[in-house]
Structure formats: structure tokens, C-alpha cells
Coordinates of N, CA, C and O in Angstrom, one line a residue:
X1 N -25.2 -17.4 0.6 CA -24.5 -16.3 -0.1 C -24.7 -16.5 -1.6 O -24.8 -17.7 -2.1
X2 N -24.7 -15.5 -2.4 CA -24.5 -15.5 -3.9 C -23.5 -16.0 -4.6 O -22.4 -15.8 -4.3
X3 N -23.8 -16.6 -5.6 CA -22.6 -16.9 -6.2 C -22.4 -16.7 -7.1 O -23.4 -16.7 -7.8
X4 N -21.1 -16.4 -7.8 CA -20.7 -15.5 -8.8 C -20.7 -16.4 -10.0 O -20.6 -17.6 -10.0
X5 N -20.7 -15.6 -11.0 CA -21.2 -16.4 -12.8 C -20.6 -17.7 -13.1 O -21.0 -18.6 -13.8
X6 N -19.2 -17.5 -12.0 CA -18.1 -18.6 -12.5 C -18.9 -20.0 -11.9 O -19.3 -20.9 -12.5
X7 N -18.9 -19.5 -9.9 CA -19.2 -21.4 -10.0 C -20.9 -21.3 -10.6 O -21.4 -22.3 -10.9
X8 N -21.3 -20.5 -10.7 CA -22.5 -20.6 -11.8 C -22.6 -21.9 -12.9 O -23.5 -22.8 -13.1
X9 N -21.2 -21.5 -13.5 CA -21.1 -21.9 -14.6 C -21.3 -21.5 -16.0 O -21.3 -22.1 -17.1
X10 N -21.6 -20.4 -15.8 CA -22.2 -18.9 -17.0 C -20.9 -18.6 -17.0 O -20.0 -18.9 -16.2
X11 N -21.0 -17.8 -18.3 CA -19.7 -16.8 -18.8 C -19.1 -16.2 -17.5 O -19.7 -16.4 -16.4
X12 N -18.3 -15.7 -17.5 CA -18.0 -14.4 -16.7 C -18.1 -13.1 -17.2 O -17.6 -13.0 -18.3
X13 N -18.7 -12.0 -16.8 CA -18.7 -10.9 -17.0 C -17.8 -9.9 -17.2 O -17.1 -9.8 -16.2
X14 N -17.5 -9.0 -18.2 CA -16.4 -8.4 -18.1 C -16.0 -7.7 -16.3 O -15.0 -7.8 -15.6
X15 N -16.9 -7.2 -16.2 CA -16.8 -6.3 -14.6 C -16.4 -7.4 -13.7 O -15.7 -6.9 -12.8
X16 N -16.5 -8.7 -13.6 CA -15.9 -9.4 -13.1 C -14.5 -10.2 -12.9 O -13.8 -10.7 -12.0
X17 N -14.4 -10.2 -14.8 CA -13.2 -10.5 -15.1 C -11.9 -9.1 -14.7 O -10.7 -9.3 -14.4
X18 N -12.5 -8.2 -14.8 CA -11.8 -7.0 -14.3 C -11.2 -6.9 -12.4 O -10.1 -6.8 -11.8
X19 N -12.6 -7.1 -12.2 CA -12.6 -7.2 -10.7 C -11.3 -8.5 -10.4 O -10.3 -8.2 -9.6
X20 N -11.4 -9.6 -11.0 CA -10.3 -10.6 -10.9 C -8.9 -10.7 -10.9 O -8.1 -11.4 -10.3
X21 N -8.9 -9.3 -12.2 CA -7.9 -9.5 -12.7 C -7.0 -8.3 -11.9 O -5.8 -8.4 -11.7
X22 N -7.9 -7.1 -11.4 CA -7.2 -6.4 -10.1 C -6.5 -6.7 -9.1 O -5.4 -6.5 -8.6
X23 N -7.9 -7.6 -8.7 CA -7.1 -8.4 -7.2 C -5.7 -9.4 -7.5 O -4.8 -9.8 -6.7
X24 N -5.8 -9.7 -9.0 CA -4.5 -10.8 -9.0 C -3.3 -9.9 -9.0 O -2.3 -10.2 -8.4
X25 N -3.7 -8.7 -9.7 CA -2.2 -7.5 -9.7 C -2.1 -7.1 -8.4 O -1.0 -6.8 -8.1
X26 N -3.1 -7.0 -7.4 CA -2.5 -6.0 -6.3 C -2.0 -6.9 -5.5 O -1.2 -6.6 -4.6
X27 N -2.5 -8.8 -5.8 CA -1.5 -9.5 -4.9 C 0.0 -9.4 -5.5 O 1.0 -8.8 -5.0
X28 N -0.2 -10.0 -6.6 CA 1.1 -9.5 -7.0 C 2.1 -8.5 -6.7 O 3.3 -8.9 -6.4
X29 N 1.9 -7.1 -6.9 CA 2.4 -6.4 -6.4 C 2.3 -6.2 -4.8 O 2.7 -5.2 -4.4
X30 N 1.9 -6.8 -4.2 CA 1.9 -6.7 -2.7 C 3.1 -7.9 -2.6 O 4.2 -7.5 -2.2
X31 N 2.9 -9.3 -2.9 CA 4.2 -10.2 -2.8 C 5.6 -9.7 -3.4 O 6.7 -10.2 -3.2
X32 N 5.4 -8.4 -4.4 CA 7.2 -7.8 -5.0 C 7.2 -7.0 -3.5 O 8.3 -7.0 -2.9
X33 N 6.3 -6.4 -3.1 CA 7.1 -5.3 -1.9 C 7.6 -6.4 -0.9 O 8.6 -6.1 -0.3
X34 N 7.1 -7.3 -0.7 CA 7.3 -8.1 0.5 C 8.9 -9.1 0.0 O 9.5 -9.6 0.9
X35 N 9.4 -9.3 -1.1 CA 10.0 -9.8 -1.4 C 11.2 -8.7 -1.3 O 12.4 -9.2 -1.4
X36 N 11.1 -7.2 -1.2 CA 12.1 -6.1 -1.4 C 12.5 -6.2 0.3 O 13.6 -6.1 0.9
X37 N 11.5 -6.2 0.7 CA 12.2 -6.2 2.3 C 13.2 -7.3 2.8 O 13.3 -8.5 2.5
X38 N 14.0 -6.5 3.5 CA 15.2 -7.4 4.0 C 15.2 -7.9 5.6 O 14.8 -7.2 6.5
X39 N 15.6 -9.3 5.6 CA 15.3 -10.1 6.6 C 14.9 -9.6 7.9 O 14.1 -10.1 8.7
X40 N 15.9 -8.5 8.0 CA 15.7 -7.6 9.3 C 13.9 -6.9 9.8 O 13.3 -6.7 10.8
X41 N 13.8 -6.8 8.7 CA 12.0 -5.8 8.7 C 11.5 -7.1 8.9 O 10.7 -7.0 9.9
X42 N 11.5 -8.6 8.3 CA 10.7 -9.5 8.2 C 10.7 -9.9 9.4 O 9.6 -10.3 9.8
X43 N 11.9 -9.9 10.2 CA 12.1 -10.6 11.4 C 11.3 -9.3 12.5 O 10.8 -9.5 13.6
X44 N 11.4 -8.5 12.1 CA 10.8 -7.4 13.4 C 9.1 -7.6 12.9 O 8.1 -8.0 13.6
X45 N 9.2 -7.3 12.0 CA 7.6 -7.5 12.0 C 7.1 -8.7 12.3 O 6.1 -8.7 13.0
X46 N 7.6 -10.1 12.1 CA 7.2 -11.3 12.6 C 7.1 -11.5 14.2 O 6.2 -12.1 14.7
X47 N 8.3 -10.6 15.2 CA 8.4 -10.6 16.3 C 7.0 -9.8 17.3 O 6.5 -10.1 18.4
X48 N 6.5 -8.3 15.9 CA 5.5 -7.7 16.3 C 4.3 -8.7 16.6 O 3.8 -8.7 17.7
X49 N 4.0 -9.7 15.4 CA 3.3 -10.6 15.4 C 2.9 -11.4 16.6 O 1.9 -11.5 17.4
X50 N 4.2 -12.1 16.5 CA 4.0 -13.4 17.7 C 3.9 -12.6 19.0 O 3.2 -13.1 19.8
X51 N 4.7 -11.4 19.3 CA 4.6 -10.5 20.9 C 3.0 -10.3 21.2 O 2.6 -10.1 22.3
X52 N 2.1 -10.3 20.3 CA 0.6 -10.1 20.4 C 0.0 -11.6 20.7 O -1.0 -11.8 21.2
X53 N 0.7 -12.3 20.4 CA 0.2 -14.2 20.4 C 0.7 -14.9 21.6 O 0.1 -15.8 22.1
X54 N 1.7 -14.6 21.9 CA 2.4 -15.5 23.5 C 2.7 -14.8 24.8 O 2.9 -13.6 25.0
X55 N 2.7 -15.8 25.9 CA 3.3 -14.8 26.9 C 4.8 -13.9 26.9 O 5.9 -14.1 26.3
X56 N 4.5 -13.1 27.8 CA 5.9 -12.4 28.0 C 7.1 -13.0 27.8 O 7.9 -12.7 27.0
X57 N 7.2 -14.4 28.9 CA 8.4 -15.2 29.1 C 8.6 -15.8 27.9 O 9.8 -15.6 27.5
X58 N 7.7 -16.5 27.1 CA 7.8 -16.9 26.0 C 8.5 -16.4 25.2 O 9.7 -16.8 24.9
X59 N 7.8 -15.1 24.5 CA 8.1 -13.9 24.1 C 9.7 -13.4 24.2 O 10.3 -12.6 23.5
X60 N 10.2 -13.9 25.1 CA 11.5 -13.7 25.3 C 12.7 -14.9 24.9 O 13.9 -14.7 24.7
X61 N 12.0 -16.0 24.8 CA 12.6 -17.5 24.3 C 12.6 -17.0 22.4 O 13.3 -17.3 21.5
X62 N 11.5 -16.3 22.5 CA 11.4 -16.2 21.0 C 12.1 -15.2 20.3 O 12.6 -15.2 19.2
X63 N 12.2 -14.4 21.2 CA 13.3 -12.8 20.6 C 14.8 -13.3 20.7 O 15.6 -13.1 19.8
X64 N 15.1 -14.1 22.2 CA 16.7 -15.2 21.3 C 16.8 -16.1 20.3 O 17.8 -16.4 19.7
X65 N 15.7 -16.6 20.0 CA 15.3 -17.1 18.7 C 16.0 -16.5 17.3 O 16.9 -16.8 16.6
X66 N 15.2 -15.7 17.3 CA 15.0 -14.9 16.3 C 17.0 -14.1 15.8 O 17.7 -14.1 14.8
X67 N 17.0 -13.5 17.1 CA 18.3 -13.1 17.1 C 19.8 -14.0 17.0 O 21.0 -13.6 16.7
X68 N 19.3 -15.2 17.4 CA 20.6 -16.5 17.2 C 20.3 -16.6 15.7 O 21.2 -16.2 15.0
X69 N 18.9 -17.2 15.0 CA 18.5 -17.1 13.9 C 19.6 -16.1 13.3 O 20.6 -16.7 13.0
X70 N 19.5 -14.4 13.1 CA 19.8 -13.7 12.4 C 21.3 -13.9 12.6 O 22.1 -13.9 11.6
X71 N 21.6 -14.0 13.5 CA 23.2 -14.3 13.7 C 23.9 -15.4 13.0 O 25.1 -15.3 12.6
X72 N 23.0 -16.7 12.8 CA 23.7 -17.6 12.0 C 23.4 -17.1 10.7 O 24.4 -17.0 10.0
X73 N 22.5 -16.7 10.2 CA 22.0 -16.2 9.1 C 23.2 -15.4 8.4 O 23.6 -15.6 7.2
X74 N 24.0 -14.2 9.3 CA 24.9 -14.0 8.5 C 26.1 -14.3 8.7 O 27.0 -13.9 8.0
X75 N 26.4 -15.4 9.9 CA 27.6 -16.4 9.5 C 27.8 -16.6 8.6 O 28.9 -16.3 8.0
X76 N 26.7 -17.3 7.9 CA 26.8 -18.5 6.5 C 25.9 -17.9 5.6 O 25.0 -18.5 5.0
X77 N 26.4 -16.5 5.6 CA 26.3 -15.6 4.2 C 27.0 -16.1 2.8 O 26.7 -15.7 1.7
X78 N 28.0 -17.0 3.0 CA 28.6 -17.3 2.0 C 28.0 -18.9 1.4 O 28.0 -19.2 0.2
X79 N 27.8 -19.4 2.0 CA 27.1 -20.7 1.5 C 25.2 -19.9 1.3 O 24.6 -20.1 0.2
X80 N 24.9 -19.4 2.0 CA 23.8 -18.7 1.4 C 24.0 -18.5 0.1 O 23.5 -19.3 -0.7
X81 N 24.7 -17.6 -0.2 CA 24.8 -16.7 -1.5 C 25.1 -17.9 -2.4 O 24.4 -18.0 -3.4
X82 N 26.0 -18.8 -2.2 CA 26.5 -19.8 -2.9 C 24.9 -20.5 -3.5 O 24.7 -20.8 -4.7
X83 N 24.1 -20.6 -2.5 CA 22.9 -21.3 -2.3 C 21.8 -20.8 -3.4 O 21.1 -21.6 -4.1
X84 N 21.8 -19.1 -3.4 CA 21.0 -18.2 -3.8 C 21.2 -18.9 -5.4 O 20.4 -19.6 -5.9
X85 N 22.5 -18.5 -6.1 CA 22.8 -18.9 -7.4 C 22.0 -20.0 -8.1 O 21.6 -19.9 -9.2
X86 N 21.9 -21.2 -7.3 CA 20.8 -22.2 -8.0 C 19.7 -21.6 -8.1 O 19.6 -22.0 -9.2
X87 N 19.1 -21.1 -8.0 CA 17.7 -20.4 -7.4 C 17.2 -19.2 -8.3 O 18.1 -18.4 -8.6
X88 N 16.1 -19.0 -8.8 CA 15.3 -17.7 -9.6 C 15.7 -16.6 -8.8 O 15.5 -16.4 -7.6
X89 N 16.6 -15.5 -10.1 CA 17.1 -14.4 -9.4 C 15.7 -13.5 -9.0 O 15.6 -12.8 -8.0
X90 N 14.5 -13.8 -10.1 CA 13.1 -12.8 -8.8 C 12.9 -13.1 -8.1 O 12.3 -12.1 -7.6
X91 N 13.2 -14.3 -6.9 CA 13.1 -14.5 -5.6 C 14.0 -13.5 -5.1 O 13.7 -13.3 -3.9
X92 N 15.0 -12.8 -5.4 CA 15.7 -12.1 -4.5 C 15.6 -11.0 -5.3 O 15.9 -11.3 -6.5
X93 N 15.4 -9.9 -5.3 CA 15.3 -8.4 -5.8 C 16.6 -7.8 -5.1 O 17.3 -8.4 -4.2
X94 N 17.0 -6.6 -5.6 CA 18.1 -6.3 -5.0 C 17.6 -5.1 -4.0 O 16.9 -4.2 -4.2
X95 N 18.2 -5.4 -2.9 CA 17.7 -4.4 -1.3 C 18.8 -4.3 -0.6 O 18.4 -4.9 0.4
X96 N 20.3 -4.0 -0.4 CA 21.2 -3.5 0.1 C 21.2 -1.7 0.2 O 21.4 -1.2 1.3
X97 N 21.1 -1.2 -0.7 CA 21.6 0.0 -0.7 C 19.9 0.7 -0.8 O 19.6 1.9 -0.5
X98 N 19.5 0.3 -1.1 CA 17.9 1.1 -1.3 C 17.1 1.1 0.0 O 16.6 2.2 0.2
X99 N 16.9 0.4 0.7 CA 16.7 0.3 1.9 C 17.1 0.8 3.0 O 16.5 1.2 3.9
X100 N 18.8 0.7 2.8 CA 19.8 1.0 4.0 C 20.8 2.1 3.3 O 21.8 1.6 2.9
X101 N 20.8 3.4 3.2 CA 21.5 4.3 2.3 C 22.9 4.0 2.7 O 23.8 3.7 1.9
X102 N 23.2 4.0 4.2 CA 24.3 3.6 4.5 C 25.1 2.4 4.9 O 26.0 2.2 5.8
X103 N 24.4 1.7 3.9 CA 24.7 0.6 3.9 C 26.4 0.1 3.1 O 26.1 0.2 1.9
X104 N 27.6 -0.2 3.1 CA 29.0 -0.2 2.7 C 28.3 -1.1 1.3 O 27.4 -1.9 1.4
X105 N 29.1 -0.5 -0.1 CA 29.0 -1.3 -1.4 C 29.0 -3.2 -0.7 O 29.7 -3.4 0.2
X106 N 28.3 -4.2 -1.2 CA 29.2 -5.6 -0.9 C 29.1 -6.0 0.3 O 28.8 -7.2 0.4
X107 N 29.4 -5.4 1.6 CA 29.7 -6.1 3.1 C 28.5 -5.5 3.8 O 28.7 -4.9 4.9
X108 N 27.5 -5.6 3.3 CA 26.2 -5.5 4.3 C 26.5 -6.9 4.9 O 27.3 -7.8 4.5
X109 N 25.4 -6.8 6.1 CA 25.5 -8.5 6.7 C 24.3 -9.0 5.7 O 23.5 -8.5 5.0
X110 N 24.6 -9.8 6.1 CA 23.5 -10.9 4.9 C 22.0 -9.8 4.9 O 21.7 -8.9 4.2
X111 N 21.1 -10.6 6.5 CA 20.1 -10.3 7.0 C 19.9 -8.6 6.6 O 18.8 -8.0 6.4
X112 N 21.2 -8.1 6.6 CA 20.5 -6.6 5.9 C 20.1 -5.9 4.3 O 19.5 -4.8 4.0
X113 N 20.8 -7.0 3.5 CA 21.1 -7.1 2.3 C 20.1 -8.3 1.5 O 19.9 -8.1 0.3
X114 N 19.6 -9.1 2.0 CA 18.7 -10.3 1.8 C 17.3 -10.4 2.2 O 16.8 -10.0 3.3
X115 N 16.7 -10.8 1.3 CA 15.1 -11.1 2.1 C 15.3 -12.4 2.6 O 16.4 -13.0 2.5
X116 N 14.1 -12.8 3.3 CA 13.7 -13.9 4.4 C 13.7 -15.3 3.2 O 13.7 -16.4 3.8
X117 N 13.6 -15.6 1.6 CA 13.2 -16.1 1.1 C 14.0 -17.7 1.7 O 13.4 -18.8 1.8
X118 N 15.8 -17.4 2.1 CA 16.0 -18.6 2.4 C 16.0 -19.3 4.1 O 16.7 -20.3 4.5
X119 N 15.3 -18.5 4.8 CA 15.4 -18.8 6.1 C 14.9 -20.4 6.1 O 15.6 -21.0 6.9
X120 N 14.0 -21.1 5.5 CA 13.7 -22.3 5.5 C 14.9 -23.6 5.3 O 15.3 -24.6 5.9
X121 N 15.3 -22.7 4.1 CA 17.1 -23.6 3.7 C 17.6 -23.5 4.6 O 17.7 -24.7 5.0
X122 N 18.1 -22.9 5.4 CA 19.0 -23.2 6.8 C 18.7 -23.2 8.0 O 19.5 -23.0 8.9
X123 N 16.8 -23.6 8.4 CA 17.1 -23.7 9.1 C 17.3 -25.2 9.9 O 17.1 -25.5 11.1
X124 N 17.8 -26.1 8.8 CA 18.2 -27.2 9.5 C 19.4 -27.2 10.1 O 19.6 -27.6 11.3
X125 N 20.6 -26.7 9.3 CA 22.0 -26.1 9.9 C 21.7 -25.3 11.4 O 22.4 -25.3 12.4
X126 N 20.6 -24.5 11.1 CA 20.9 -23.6 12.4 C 20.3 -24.5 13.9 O 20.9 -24.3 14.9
X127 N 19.0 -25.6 13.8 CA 18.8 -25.8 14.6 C 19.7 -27.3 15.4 O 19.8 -27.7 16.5
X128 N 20.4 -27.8 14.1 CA 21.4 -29.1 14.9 C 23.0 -28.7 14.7 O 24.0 -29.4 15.0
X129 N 22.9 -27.3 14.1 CA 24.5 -27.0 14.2 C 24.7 -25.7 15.2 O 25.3 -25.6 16.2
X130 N 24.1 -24.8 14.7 CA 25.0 -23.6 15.0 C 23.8 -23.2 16.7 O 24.1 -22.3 17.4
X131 N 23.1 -23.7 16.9 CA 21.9 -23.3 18.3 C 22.7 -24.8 19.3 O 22.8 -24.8 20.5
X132 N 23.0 -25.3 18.8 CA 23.6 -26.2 19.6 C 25.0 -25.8 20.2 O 25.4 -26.3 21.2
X133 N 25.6 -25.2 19.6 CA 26.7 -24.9 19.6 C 26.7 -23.0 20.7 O 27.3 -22.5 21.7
X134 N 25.6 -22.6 19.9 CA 25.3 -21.5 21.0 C 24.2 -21.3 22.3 O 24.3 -20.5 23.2
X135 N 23.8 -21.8 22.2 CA 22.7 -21.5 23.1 C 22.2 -22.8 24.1 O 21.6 -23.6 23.4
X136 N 22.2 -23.1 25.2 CA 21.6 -24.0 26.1 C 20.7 -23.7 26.7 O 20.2 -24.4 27.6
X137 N 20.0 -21.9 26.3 CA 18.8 -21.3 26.5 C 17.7 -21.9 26.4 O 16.8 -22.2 27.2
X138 N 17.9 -22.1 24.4 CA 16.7 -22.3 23.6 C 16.8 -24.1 24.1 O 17.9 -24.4 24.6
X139 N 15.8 -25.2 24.0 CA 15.6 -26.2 23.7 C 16.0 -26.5 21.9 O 15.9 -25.8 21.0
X140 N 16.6 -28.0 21.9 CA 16.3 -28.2 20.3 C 14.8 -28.3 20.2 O 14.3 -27.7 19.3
X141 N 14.0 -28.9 21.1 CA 12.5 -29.1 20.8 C 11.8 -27.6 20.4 O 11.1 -27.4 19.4
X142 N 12.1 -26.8 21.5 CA 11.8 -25.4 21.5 C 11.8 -24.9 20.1 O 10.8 -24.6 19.4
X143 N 13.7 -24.9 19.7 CA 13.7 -24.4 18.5 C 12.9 -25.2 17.5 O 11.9 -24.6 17.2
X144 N 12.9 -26.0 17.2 CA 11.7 -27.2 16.2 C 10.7 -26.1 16.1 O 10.7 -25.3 15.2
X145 N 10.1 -26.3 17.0 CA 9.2 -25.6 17.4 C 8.9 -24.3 16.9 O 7.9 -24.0 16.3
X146 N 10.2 -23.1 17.2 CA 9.9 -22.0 16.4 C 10.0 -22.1 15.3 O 9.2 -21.7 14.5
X147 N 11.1 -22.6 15.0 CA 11.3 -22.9 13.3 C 10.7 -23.3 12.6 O 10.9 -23.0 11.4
X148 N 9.4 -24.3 13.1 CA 8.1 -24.5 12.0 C 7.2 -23.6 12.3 O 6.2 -23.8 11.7
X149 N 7.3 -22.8 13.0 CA 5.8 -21.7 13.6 C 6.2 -20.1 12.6 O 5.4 -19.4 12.1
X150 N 7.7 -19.9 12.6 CA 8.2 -18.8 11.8 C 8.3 -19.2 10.0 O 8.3 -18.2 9.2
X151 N 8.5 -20.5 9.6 CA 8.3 -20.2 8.1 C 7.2 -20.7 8.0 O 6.9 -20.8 6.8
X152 N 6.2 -21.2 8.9 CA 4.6 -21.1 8.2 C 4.4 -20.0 8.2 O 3.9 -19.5 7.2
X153 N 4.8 -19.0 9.4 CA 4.0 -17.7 9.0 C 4.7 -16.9 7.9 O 4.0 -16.1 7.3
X154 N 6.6 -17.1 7.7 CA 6.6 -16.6 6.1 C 6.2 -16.8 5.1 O 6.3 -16.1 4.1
X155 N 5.5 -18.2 5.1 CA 5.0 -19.3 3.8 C 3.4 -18.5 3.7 O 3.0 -18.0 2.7
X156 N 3.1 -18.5 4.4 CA 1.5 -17.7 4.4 C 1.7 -16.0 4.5 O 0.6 -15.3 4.4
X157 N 2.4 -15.6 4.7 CA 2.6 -14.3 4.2 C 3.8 -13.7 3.4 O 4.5 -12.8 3.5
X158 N 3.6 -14.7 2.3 CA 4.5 -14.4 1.0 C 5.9 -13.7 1.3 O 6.4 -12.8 0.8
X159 N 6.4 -14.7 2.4 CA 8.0 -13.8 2.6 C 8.8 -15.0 1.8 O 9.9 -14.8 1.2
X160 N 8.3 -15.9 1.7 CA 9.3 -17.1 0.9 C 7.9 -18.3 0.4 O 6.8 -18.7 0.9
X161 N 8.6 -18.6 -0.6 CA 7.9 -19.8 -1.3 C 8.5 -21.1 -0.7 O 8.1 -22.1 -1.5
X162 N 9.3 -21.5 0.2 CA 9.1 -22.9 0.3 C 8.8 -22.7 1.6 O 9.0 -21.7 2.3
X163 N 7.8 -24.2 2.0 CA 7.5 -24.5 3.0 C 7.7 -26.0 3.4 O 7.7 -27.1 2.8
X164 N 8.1 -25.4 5.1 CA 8.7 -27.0 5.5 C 7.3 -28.0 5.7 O 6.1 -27.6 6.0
X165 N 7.7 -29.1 5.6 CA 6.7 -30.2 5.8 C 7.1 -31.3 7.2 O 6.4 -32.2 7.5

């Protein structure tokens, strides 16, 4: 393949530097829309995802996943939000009422009012506190399991900037 002026090591070209500097704006603006959506769209679209990737049965371990997930999520709306305050208010754009017209001033549930950015933050609470406490469905191994397979795939598709290790 050809290679462009840069690893060349030549100038760069204006038409190039243009061409660069597009693609950096349209990621950008592609990571603000993805940041405006609220957990709920993130979680259905992620579910679209993986329903193309696993079996059925699976597929089904993973939609109680997902929905115990969303359920603790807006338990601990309040230690969230508490959480949010340390944190760069551009990670969180505001999406309660623009998204959901009928959405009540204040008492949306979290997940409808929030993007996905802190699902990583909790999900250590959720998989040794609150999945233990609900579910003898899911496995803790299981959940492990989903919980590093779902914020890689938020981490790689710009729904949150941290990623677990």
C-alpha cells in the first residue's frame, strides 16, 4: 500500500491536513451523540449486538444481565449522581427531557436520564453486592464475564472512557 506524506516523512499536504482534520471532527461529533444517549438506548443497542454474537440460551442469561444491571443502576442513582460530581461535567451531557418528552422534571430513573459513561464504576457493587443478593440465575463467574465483555464493548465504542483492566 501507499503511504501517506506523513510516515513519508515529507510535509503534509494541505488536502491532507484537511482530510485529517475532518475525520477528527466527525469522530468527535459522533462520540457527543453517543455521549447524549441514555443508558437505556446503550443497553438495547448493545443487546442488538451481542443477540447477533451468542446463542439463544445464552442470549437469554445476557438480557437478565443486562436488566438486573439496569435495575441496580437505578437503585444507586444516588451514590451515582454523588459519584458523577467528582467527574468532567462533558462526560455527562444533559438527556432527561430531550430524549424522553415525558419524562417527570428530576425523577427520571437514573438509566433514563444518564448515559452508560458510569456503568464501569459500579459494576463491582453490582456483581458482589446487589446480583448476589438478586439473582441465583446469573453465575458470579458468568456475571464477571459479562461485565468485562459489556464495558469493552462501551470502551471501544465511545459510550464511556474508562476501561476495566
Amino acid at each position: 500500500p501507499a503511504k501517506s506524506s506523513k510516515e513519508k516523512g515529507q510535509p503534509v499536504p494541505a488536502q491532507e491536513k484537511d482530510e485529517e482534520e475532518e475525520a477528527k471532527k466527525k469522530s468527535e461529533e459522533d462520540l457527543k451523540i453517543k455521549r447524549e444517549r441514555n443508558c437505556d438506548e446503550t443497553f438495547a443497542e448493545y443487546l442488538c449486538y451481542a443477540g447477533r454474537k451468542v446463542r439463544k440460551d445464552f442470549f437469554a442469561k445476557i438480557l437478565k444481565f443486562v436488566f438486573f444491571l439496569r435495575e441496580c443502576m437505578n437503585e444507586y442513582s444516588d451514590q451515582l449522581n454523588e459519584e458523577k460530581k467528582q467527574l468532567p461535567p462533558d462526560l455527562f451531557p444533559f438527556i432527561g427531557k430531550k430524549n424522553n418528552p415525558d419524562a417527570k422534571d428530576g425523577n427520571d430513573e437514573y438509566c433514563m436520564a444518564n448515559n452508560a459513561e458510569q456503568v464501569p464504576d459500579i459494576s463491582n457493587d453490582f456483581i458482589m453486592t446487589y446480583l448476589e443478593n438478586k439473582s441465583k440465575q446469573i453465575t458470579q463467574e458468568e456475571a464477571i464475564d459479562m461485565t468485562q465483555n459489556l464495558c469493552h464493548w462501551l470502551f471501544i465504542n465511545g459510550y464511556t472512557c474508562s476501561k476495566l483492566t
